[in-house]
């Protein structure tokens, strides 16, 4: 009888995904069995068949909420890796046991990012940047341009990494390296648009195409007044291997701060403070434009749909409508009532959409928007 009481009590302590209030970023494992979330309540892993949490030994219950993603599933789907408190931590997903703890970089970086496969971590400081493999303490330095570093992006497989920044003069720069070796494979100077006195340049996560061959650079004129936005962004497309700019896309109403390529490389979504634009990369023209402050966006695996969370403006930034638009018909599959949606992710088969908010993590049918209930409890 005592054993039965213990087991019932233990089951009651296991958290449910739809009751989780931590919000934050969400990522599916490659096999679609697991969903991880990382937000105000730390790292959590959810088994999708049950909607219940897989407890991770020694995982923290709090985290610094930041736009950088510092967690990833390994490609085989058997482990999850997290960078936290100066260490790379790994857990076995079947048992929840910690299987690895490796010392990583310390201090407060300007920016940092974990590769999608969890194999490498890039950290950028005031005067230096380095690639840090998550399985060892060995590092590879990256040669930075003279100036200030900005945002980081990995290719879809993690084999290439790009970084952008501004120089001490009027211009900016973008560079890319092979992740495994630190070999520089791309370098370009980015000039300010028109007669602008300075430059805002972004290569946020998602700015490298899945195969790492195209880099999207969001370039906008800046201002000398802190907190005051500059002009609208133009999107430059650079061919990494040749070092040539192959297109300059115009159509944004304000500054763009996010980017994502479709898996097949035929579309690019860019978004920011005023609008979302989906570009046809064959015609180099906008295929879709939506107004609003865009907080998160994600392509379906087949590139046929785009999910995004948008508010009307900065004053209503917590009232975010979640919509999925079909990119062939350009019509919404569905739009849900406002909520504080923080991140979105499609399942590998594209049938489900995970939406993270302070009200819980919801699994939705990506065609209808109806909530998908776990198969078993």
Coordinates of C-alpha atoms in Angstrom, one line a residue:
X1 CA 0.0 0.0 0.0
X2 CA 2.8 2.4 0.8
X3 CA 4.4 1.8 -2.6
X4 CA 1.2 2.6 -4.3
X5 CA 0.8 5.9 -2.4
X6 CA 4.4 6.8 -3.3
X7 CA 3.8 6.2 -7.0
X8 CA 0.6 8.2 -7.1
X9 CA 2.3 11.1 -5.3
X10 CA 5.2 10.9 -7.8
X11 CA 2.9 11.0 -10.8
X12 CA 1.1 14.0 -9.3
X13 CA 4.4 15.9 -9.3
X14 CA 5.0 15.5 -13.0
X15 CA 4.1 18.7 -14.8
X16 CA 1.7 18.9 -17.7
X17 CA 2.7 20.8 -20.8
X18 CA -0.6 22.7 -21.2
X19 CA -0.3 23.9 -17.6
X20 CA 3.3 25.2 -17.9
X21 CA 3.6 28.9 -17.3
X22 CA 7.3 29.4 -18.1
X23 CA 6.9 30.5 -21.8
X24 CA 10.1 31.0 -23.7
X25 CA 11.5 29.3 -26.8
X26 CA 10.3 25.9 -28.1
X27 CA 12.0 23.3 -30.3
X28 CA 10.9 19.8 -31.5
X29 CA 13.2 16.9 -31.6
X30 CA 13.9 15.5 -35.1
X31 CA 11.8 12.4 -34.6
X32 CA 8.8 14.5 -33.3
X33 CA 8.7 12.6 -30.0
X34 CA 9.8 15.4 -27.7
X35 CA 9.3 19.2 -27.4
X36 CA 11.7 21.3 -25.3
X37 CA 10.9 24.7 -23.9
X38 CA 13.4 27.2 -22.3
X39 CA 12.1 30.3 -20.6
X40 CA 11.5 31.9 -17.2
X41 CA 11.3 28.6 -15.4
X42 CA 14.3 27.0 -17.0
X43 CA 14.7 24.0 -19.4
X44 CA 11.8 21.6 -19.7
X45 CA 11.3 18.5 -22.0
X46 CA 7.8 17.3 -22.8
X47 CA 6.8 13.9 -24.2
X48 CA 4.2 14.7 -26.9
X49 CA 2.4 11.4 -26.6
X50 CA 1.4 12.1 -23.0
X51 CA 1.9 15.8 -22.7
X52 CA 3.9 15.1 -19.5
X53 CA 7.3 16.4 -18.5
X54 CA 10.5 14.2 -18.7
X55 CA 12.3 15.2 -15.5
X56 CA 16.0 16.2 -16.0
X57 CA 18.3 15.5 -13.1
X58 CA 19.8 18.7 -11.8
X59 CA 18.1 21.0 -14.3
X60 CA 17.5 24.5 -13.0
X61 CA 14.1 25.9 -12.4
X62 CA 15.0 29.4 -13.5
X63 CA 16.7 31.0 -16.4
X64 CA 17.7 34.3 -17.9
X65 CA 15.2 34.9 -20.6
X66 CA 17.0 36.0 -23.8
X67 CA 16.4 35.9 -27.6
X68 CA 19.5 33.7 -28.0
X69 CA 18.8 30.0 -28.0
X70 CA 21.1 28.1 -25.7
X71 CA 19.6 24.6 -26.0
X72 CA 19.2 22.0 -28.7
X73 CA 18.4 18.4 -29.3
X74 CA 21.3 16.3 -30.8
X75 CA 20.3 15.1 -34.3
X76 CA 19.8 11.5 -33.2
X77 CA 17.2 12.7 -30.7
X78 CA 18.6 10.8 -27.7
X79 CA 20.0 13.8 -25.8
X80 CA 19.3 17.5 -25.1
X81 CA 22.1 20.0 -24.5
X82 CA 21.9 23.3 -22.6
X83 CA 24.5 26.1 -22.0
X84 CA 23.9 27.5 -18.6
X85 CA 26.0 29.1 -15.9
X86 CA 29.2 28.6 -17.8
X87 CA 28.8 24.9 -18.5
X88 CA 27.5 22.7 -21.3
X89 CA 25.0 20.2 -19.8
X90 CA 23.6 17.1 -21.5
X91 CA 20.8 14.8 -20.5
X92 CA 19.6 11.4 -21.7
X93 CA 16.0 11.8 -22.9
X94 CA 15.0 8.3 -22.0
X95 CA 16.1 8.4 -18.4
X96 CA 16.4 12.1 -17.6
X97 CA 19.9 11.4 -16.3
X98 CA 22.7 14.0 -16.8
X99 CA 25.3 12.4 -19.0
X100 CA 27.8 15.3 -19.5
X101 CA 29.0 18.5 -17.9
X102 CA 31.7 20.4 -19.7
X103 CA 33.2 23.8 -18.8
X104 CA 32.3 26.5 -21.3
X105 CA 32.9 30.3 -21.7
X106 CA 32.3 32.6 -18.7
X107 CA 31.4 36.2 -18.4
X108 CA 28.7 38.3 -20.1
X109 CA 29.0 38.2 -23.9
X110 CA 27.7 40.7 -26.3
X111 CA 25.9 37.8 -28.1
X112 CA 26.0 34.0 -28.2
X113 CA 24.3 31.2 -29.9
X114 CA 24.2 27.4 -29.8
X115 CA 24.2 25.5 -33.1
X116 CA 21.0 23.7 -34.1
X117 CA 22.7 20.3 -33.7
X118 CA 24.0 21.2 -30.3
X119 CA 27.6 20.6 -31.4
X120 CA 29.1 24.1 -31.1
X121 CA 28.6 27.3 -29.2
X122 CA 29.7 30.7 -30.6
X123 CA 30.3 33.5 -28.1
X124 CA 31.1 37.1 -29.0
X125 CA 32.8 39.5 -26.5
X126 CA 33.9 43.1 -26.7
X127 CA 37.1 42.4 -28.6
X128 CA 37.0 38.6 -29.4
X129 CA 34.8 35.8 -30.6
X130 CA 35.3 32.1 -30.4
X131 CA 33.7 28.8 -31.4
X132 CA 33.4 26.4 -28.5
X133 CA 32.6 22.7 -29.1
X134 CA 30.1 21.6 -26.5
X135 CA 31.9 18.3 -25.9
X136 CA 35.3 19.7 -25.0
X137 CA 37.0 22.8 -23.6
X138 CA 39.0 23.5 -26.8
X139 CA 38.1 26.7 -28.5
X140 CA 38.7 28.2 -32.0
X141 CA 39.1 32.1 -32.2
X142 CA 37.4 34.0 -34.9
X143 CA 38.9 37.0 -36.6
X144 CA 36.6 40.0 -36.2
X145 CA 36.5 43.2 -38.1
X146 CA 37.6 46.4 -36.3
X147 CA 34.4 47.6 -34.7
X148 CA 31.3 46.4 -32.9
X149 CA 29.9 42.9 -33.3
X150 CA 26.1 42.4 -33.6
X151 CA 24.0 39.3 -34.3
X152 CA 24.7 35.6 -35.0
X153 CA 23.2 33.0 -37.3
X154 CA 23.9 29.3 -38.0
X155 CA 22.9 27.4 -41.1
X156 CA 20.3 24.8 -40.7
X157 CA 22.7 22.0 -40.1
X158 CA 25.1 24.1 -38.0
X159 CA 28.0 23.6 -40.4
X160 CA 28.4 27.4 -41.0
X161 CA 28.0 30.5 -38.8
X162 CA 27.6 34.1 -39.7
X163 CA 28.2 37.3 -37.7
X164 CA 27.6 41.0 -38.5
X165 CA 28.5 44.3 -37.0
X166 CA 29.5 47.9 -37.6
X167 CA 32.9 49.5 -38.1
X168 CA 34.2 52.6 -36.3
X169 CA 33.3 54.7 -39.3
X170 CA 30.0 54.7 -41.2
X171 CA 29.9 51.2 -42.5
X172 CA 29.2 47.7 -41.4
X173 CA 30.5 44.1 -42.1
X174 CA 29.3 40.6 -42.4
X175 CA 31.4 37.4 -42.1
X176 CA 30.9 33.6 -42.2
X177 CA 33.0 30.7 -41.1
X178 CA 33.1 26.9 -41.2
X179 CA 32.0 25.9 -37.7
X180 CA 34.2 22.8 -37.4
X181 CA 37.4 24.6 -38.3
X182 CA 36.9 28.4 -37.9
X183 CA 38.0 28.9 -41.5
X184 CA 36.6 32.2 -42.9
X185 CA 34.6 31.6 -46.0
X186 CA 32.9 34.9 -46.5
X187 CA 33.6 38.6 -45.8
X188 CA 31.7 41.7 -47.0
X189 CA 31.6 45.3 -46.2
X190 CA 28.1 46.7 -45.8
X191 CA 27.7 50.4 -46.8
X192 CA 25.1 52.6 -45.2
X193 CA 22.0 53.3 -47.4
X194 CA 21.9 56.6 -49.3
X195 CA 23.3 59.5 -47.3
X196 CA 22.7 57.9 -43.9
X197 CA 25.4 58.9 -41.4
X198 CA 25.3 55.5 -39.7
X199 CA 24.0 52.0 -40.0
X200 CA 21.8 49.4 -38.3
X201 CA 22.8 45.9 -39.5
X202 CA 21.2 42.5 -38.5
X203 CA 22.0 38.9 -39.3
X204 CA 19.7 37.3 -36.6
X205 CA 19.2 33.5 -36.2
X206 CA 17.7 32.3 -39.4
X207 CA 19.6 34.6 -41.7
X208 CA 21.7 31.8 -43.2
X209 CA 19.8 29.5 -45.6
X210 CA 19.5 25.9 -44.5
X211 CA 22.4 24.8 -46.8
X212 CA 24.5 27.8 -45.6
X213 CA 24.9 29.2 -49.2
X214 CA 22.9 32.4 -48.9
X215 CA 23.2 35.1 -46.1
X216 CA 20.4 37.6 -45.6
X217 CA 21.6 41.0 -44.2
X218 CA 19.0 43.5 -42.9
X219 CA 20.4 46.9 -43.4
X220 CA 18.8 50.2 -42.2
X221 CA 19.8 53.8 -41.6
X222 CA 20.3 54.5 -37.9
X223 CA 19.8 57.6 -35.8
X224 CA 22.0 59.2 -33.2
X225 CA 19.1 59.3 -30.7
X226 CA 19.0 56.3 -28.3
X227 CA 15.6 54.5 -28.5
X228 CA 14.5 56.3 -31.7
X229 CA 14.2 53.9 -34.7
X230 CA 15.9 54.7 -38.0
X231 CA 14.6 54.2 -41.4
X232 CA 13.2 51.0 -43.0
X233 CA 15.4 48.0 -43.7
X234 CA 16.4 46.7 -47.0
X235 CA 17.4 43.0 -47.2
X236 CA 20.6 42.2 -49.0
X237 CA 21.2 38.6 -50.2
X238 CA 24.8 37.6 -50.3
X239 CA 26.2 34.4 -51.9
X240 CA 28.5 33.0 -49.3
X241 CA 30.9 31.1 -51.6
X242 CA 31.4 33.8 -54.3
X243 CA 31.2 36.7 -51.9
X244 CA 28.8 38.5 -54.2
X245 CA 25.6 40.4 -53.4
X246 CA 22.9 38.8 -55.6
X247 CA 19.9 40.9 -54.6
X248 CA 18.7 43.9 -52.6
X249 CA 15.0 43.5 -51.5
X250 CA 13.0 46.6 -50.7
X251 CA 9.5 46.8 -49.2
X252 CA 9.7 47.0 -45.4
X253 CA 8.1 49.9 -43.7
X254 CA 10.4 49.8 -40.6
X255 CA 13.4 48.0 -39.3
X256 CA 13.6 44.2 -39.6
X257 CA 15.0 42.2 -36.7
X258 CA 14.0 38.6 -37.6
X259 CA 14.6 36.3 -40.5
X260 CA 13.9 32.7 -41.7
X261 CA 14.5 30.8 -44.9
X262 CA 12.0 28.1 -46.0
X263 CA 13.6 24.7 -46.0
X264 CA 13.6 24.5 -49.8
X265 CA 15.3 27.9 -50.1
X266 CA 12.7 29.4 -52.3
X267 CA 11.3 31.9 -49.8
X268 CA 12.6 34.2 -47.1
X269 CA 10.6 35.8 -44.3
X270 CA 11.8 38.9 -42.6
X271 CA 10.0 40.8 -39.9
X272 CA 10.3 43.5 -37.2
X273 CA 8.7 46.5 -35.6
X274 CA 6.1 47.3 -38.3
X275 CA 5.6 44.4 -40.7
X276 CA 6.3 41.0 -42.0
X277 CA 7.4 40.3 -45.6
X278 CA 7.7 37.0 -47.3
X279 CA 10.0 37.2 -50.3
X280 CA 9.9 35.0 -53.4
X281 CA 13.6 34.3 -54.0
X282 CA 13.1 33.4 -57.6
X283 CA 11.5 36.7 -58.6
X284 CA 13.1 38.7 -55.8
X285 CA 9.7 40.3 -55.1
X286 CA 7.4 40.3 -52.0
X287 CA 4.9 37.4 -52.1
X288 CA 3.2 38.4 -48.9
X289 CA 3.1 41.5 -46.6
X290 CA 1.4 41.9 -43.2
X291 CA 1.4 44.9 -40.9
X292 CA 2.0 44.8 -37.2
X293 CA 4.8 44.3 -34.7
X294 CA 6.0 40.7 -35.4
X295 CA 7.3 38.8 -32.4
X296 CA 7.9 35.3 -33.8
X297 CA 7.6 33.5 -37.1
X298 CA 8.3 30.0 -38.5
X299 CA 8.0 28.2 -41.8
X300 CA 6.4 24.8 -42.0
X301 CA 8.9 22.1 -43.0
X302 CA 7.6 22.0 -46.6
X303 CA 7.6 25.8 -46.9
X304 CA 4.0 25.9 -47.8
X305 CA 2.8 27.8 -44.7
X306 CA 4.1 30.4 -42.3
X307 CA 3.1 30.9 -38.7
X308 CA 3.5 34.2 -37.0
X309 CA 2.6 36.1 -33.8
X310 CA 1.8 39.8 -34.2
X311 CA 0.5 42.7 -32.1
X312 CA -0.9 46.0 -33.4
X313 CA 2.0 48.0 -32.0
X314 CA 4.5 48.3 -29.1
X315 CA 1.8 49.5 -26.7
X316 CA -0.2 46.3 -27.2
X317 CA 2.8 44.0 -27.5
X318 CA 1.4 41.3 -25.1
X319 CA -1.8 41.0 -27.2
X320 CA -0.4 38.9 -30.0
X321 CA -2.6 37.2 -32.6
X322 CA -1.3 33.9 -33.8
X323 CA -2.0 33.1 -37.4
X324 CA -1.0 30.5 -40.0
X325 CA -1.1 31.7 -43.6
X326 CA -1.1 29.4 -46.7
X327 CA 1.6 30.7 -49.0
X328 CA 0.0 29.4 -52.2
X329 CA -3.4 31.0 -51.7
X330 CA -2.1 33.8 -49.4
X331 CA -5.1 33.2 -47.2
X332 CA -5.0 32.5 -43.4
X333 CA -5.7 29.0 -42.5
X334 CA -6.7 30.3 -39.1
X335 CA -6.1 33.2 -36.7
X336 CA -6.5 32.8 -32.9
X337 CA -7.5 35.3 -30.2
X338 CA -4.7 37.5 -28.7
X339 CA -2.4 35.9 -26.2
X340 CA 1.2 36.5 -25.0
X341 CA 2.8 34.2 -27.6
X342 CA 6.5 34.1 -27.3
X343 CA 7.7 31.4 -29.7
X344 CA 6.4 29.1 -32.4
X345 CA 7.7 25.8 -33.9
X346 CA 6.3 23.3 -36.4
X347 CA 6.7 19.6 -35.8
X348 CA 9.0 17.7 -38.3
X349 CA 6.0 16.4 -40.2
X350 CA 4.4 19.8 -40.3
X351 CA 1.1 18.6 -38.9
X352 CA 1.4 20.3 -35.5
X353 CA 2.3 23.8 -34.3
X354 CA 3.7 24.4 -30.8
X355 CA 2.9 27.8 -29.4
X356 CA 4.6 29.0 -26.2
X357 CA 3.1 31.6 -24.0
X358 CA 2.8 32.6 -20.3
X359 CA -0.5 30.7 -20.4
X360 CA 1.0 27.4 -21.3
X361 CA 2.4 25.5 -24.2
X362 CA -0.2 24.5 -26.7
X363 CA -0.1 22.0 -29.5
X364 CA -2.3 23.0 -32.4
X365 CA -3.4 21.3 -35.6
X366 CA -1.4 23.4 -38.2
X367 CA -4.3 23.3 -40.7
X368 CA -7.2 24.2 -38.5
X369 CA -5.8 25.7 -35.3
X370 CA -7.7 23.3 -33.1
X371 CA -5.8 22.1 -30.0
X372 CA -4.3 18.6 -30.3
X373 CA -4.7 16.5 -27.2
X374 CA -2.1 14.0 -26.1
X375 CA -2.7 10.4 -27.2
X376 CA -2.4 9.1 -23.6
X377 CA -1.9 10.3 -20.1

